[in-house]
mmCIF file of C-alpha atoms in Angstrom:
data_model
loop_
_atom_site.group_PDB
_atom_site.id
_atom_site.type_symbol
_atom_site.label_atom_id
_atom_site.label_comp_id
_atom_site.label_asym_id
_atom_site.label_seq_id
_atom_site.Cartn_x
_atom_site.Cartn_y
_atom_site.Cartn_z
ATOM 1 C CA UNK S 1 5.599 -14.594 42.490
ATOM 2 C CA UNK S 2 8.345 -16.194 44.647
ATOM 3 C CA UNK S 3 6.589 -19.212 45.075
ATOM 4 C CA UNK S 4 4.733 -19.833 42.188
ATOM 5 C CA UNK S 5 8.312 -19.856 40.551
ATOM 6 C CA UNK S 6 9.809 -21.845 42.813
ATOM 7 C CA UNK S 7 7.054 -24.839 41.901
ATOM 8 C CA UNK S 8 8.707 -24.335 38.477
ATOM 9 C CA UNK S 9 12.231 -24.162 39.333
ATOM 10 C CA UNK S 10 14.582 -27.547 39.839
ATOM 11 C CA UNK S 11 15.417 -27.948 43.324
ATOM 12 C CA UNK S 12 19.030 -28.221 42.897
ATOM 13 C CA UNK S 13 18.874 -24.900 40.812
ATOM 14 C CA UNK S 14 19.843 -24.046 37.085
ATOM 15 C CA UNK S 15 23.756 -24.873 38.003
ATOM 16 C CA UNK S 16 24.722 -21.235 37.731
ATOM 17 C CA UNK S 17 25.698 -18.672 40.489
ATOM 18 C CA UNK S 18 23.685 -15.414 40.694
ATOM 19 C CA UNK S 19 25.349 -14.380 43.711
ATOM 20 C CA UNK S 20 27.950 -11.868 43.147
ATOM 21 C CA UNK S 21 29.402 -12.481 46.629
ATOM 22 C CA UNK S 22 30.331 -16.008 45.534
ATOM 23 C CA UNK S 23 31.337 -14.851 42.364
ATOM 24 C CA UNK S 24 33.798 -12.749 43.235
ATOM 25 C CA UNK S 25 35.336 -14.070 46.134
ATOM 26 C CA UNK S 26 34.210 -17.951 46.012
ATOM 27 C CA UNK S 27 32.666 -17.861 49.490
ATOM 28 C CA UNK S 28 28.817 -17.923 50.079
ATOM 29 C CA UNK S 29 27.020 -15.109 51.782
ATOM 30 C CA UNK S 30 24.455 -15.391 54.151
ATOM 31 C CA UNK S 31 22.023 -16.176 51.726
ATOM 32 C CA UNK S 32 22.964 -18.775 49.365
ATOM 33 C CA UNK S 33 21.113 -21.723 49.148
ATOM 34 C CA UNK S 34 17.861 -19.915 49.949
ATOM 35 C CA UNK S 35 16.707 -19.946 46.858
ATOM 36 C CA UNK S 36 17.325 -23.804 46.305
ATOM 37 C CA UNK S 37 16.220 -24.308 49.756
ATOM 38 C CA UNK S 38 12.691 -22.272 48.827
ATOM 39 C CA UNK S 39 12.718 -24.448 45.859
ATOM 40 C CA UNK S 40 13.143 -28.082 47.964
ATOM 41 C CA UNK S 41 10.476 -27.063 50.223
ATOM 42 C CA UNK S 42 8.094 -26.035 47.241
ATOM 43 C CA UNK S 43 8.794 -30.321 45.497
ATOM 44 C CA UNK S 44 8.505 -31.509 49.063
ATOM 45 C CA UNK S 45 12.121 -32.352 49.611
ATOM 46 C CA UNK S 46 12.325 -30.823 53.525
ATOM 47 C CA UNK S 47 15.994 -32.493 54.014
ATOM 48 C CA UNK S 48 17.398 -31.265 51.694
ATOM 49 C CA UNK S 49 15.882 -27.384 51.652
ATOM 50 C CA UNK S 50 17.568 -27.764 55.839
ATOM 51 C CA UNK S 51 20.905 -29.079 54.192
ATOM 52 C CA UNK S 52 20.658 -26.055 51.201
ATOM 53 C CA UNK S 53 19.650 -23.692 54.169
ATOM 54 C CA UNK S 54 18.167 -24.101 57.825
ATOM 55 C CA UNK S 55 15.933 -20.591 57.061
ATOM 56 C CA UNK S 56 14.874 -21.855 53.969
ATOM 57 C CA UNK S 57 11.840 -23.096 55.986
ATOM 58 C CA UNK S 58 11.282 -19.858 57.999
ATOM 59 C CA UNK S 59 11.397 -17.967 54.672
ATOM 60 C CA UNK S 60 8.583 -19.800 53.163
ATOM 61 C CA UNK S 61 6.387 -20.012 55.580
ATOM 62 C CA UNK S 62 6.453 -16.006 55.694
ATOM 63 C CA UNK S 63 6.023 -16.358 51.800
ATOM 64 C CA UNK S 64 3.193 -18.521 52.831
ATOM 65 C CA UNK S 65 1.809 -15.852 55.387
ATOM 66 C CA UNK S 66 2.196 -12.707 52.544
ATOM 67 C CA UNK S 67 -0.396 -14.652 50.311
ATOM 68 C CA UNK S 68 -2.574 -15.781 53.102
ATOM 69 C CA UNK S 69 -2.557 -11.891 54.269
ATOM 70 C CA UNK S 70 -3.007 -11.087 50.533
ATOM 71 C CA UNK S 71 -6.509 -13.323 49.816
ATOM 72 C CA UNK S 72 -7.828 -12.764 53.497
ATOM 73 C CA UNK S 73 -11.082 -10.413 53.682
ATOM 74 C CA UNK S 74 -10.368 -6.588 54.618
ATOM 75 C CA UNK S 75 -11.768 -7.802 58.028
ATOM 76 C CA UNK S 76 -9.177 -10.116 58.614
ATOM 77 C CA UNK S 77 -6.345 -8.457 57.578
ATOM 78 C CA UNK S 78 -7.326 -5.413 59.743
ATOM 79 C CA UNK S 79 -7.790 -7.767 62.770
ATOM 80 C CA UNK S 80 -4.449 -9.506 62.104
ATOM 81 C CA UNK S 81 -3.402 -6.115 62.143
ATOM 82 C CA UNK S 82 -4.638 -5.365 65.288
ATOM 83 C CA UNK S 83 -3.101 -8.907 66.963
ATOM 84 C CA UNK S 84 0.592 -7.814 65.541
ATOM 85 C CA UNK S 85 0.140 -4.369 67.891
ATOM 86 C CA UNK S 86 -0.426 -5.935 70.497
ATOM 87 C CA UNK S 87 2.418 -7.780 70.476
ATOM 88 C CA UNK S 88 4.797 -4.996 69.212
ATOM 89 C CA UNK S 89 7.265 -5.612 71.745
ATOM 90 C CA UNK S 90 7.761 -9.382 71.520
ATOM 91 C CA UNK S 91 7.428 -9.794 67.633
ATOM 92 C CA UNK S 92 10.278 -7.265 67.353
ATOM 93 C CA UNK S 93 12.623 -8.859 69.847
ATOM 94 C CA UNK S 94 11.778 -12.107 67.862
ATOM 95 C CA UNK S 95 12.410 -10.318 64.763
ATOM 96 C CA UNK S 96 15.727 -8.679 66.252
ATOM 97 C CA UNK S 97 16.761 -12.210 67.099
ATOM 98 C CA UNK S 98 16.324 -13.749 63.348
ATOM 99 C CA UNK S 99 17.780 -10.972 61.965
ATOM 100 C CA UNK S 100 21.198 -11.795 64.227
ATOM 101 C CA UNK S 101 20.876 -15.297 63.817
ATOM 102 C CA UNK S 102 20.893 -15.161 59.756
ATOM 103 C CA UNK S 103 23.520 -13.206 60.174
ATOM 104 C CA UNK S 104 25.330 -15.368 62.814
ATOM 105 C CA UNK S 105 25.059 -18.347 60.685
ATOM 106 C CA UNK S 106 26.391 -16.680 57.771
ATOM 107 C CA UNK S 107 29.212 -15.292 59.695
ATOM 108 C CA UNK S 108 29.968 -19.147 60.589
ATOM 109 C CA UNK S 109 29.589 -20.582 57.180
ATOM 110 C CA UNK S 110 31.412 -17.655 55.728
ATOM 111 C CA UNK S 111 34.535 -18.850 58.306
ATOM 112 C CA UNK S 112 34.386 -22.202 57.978
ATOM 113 C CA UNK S 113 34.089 -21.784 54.026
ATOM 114 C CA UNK S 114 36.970 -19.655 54.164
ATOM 115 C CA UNK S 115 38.989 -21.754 56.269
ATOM 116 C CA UNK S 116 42.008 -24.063 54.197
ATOM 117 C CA UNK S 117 41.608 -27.894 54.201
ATOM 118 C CA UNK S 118 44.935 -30.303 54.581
#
């Protein structure tokens, strides 16, 4: 669904703001520009999807790993299965670590976005 859209979608978006965080208070949360970012990748424009937003890439690729995991044979998927057990421990430390870094980064756009300009 995602990414089948986002073949369809302009990369620079529709020019509207869906985000009620930056609707209401003019600031962007930690997800804006993942969307257009999604988008760039999806019409091949990697610079820009990084300048829109640097998960943008990490996003799609696990977009890219859903549908992979979706077509695979029963076989596969249950071995792939299998391979993510046995690394319980170090894909959720990995996982714990994106999860603070999205967040991180939002934090620090969200200050520097809220910060006045002379």
């Amino acid at each position: 669904g995602c990414l089948a859209l986002s073949l369809v979608l302009p990369p620079d978006g529709l020019g509207i703001t869906v985000c009620w965080f930056k609707w209401w208070f003019d600031l962007p949360c930690p997800g804006c520009g993942l969307t257009r970012s999604v988008t760039c990748i999806s019409h091949l424009q990697f610079a820009k999807a990084l300048a829109y937003h640097p998960f943008g890439p990490l996003i799609y690729a696990l977009f890219v790993a859903n549908v992979a995991v979706l077509v695979m044979p029963r076989s596969w998927r249950a071995a792939c299965r299998m391979r993510l057990k046995a690394n319980d421990y170090w894909l959720r430390r990995l996982y714990t670590a994106i999860i603070f870094s999205f967040l991180a980064y939002g934090a620090l756009r969200l200050l520097f976005n809220a910060i006045p300009t002379m």
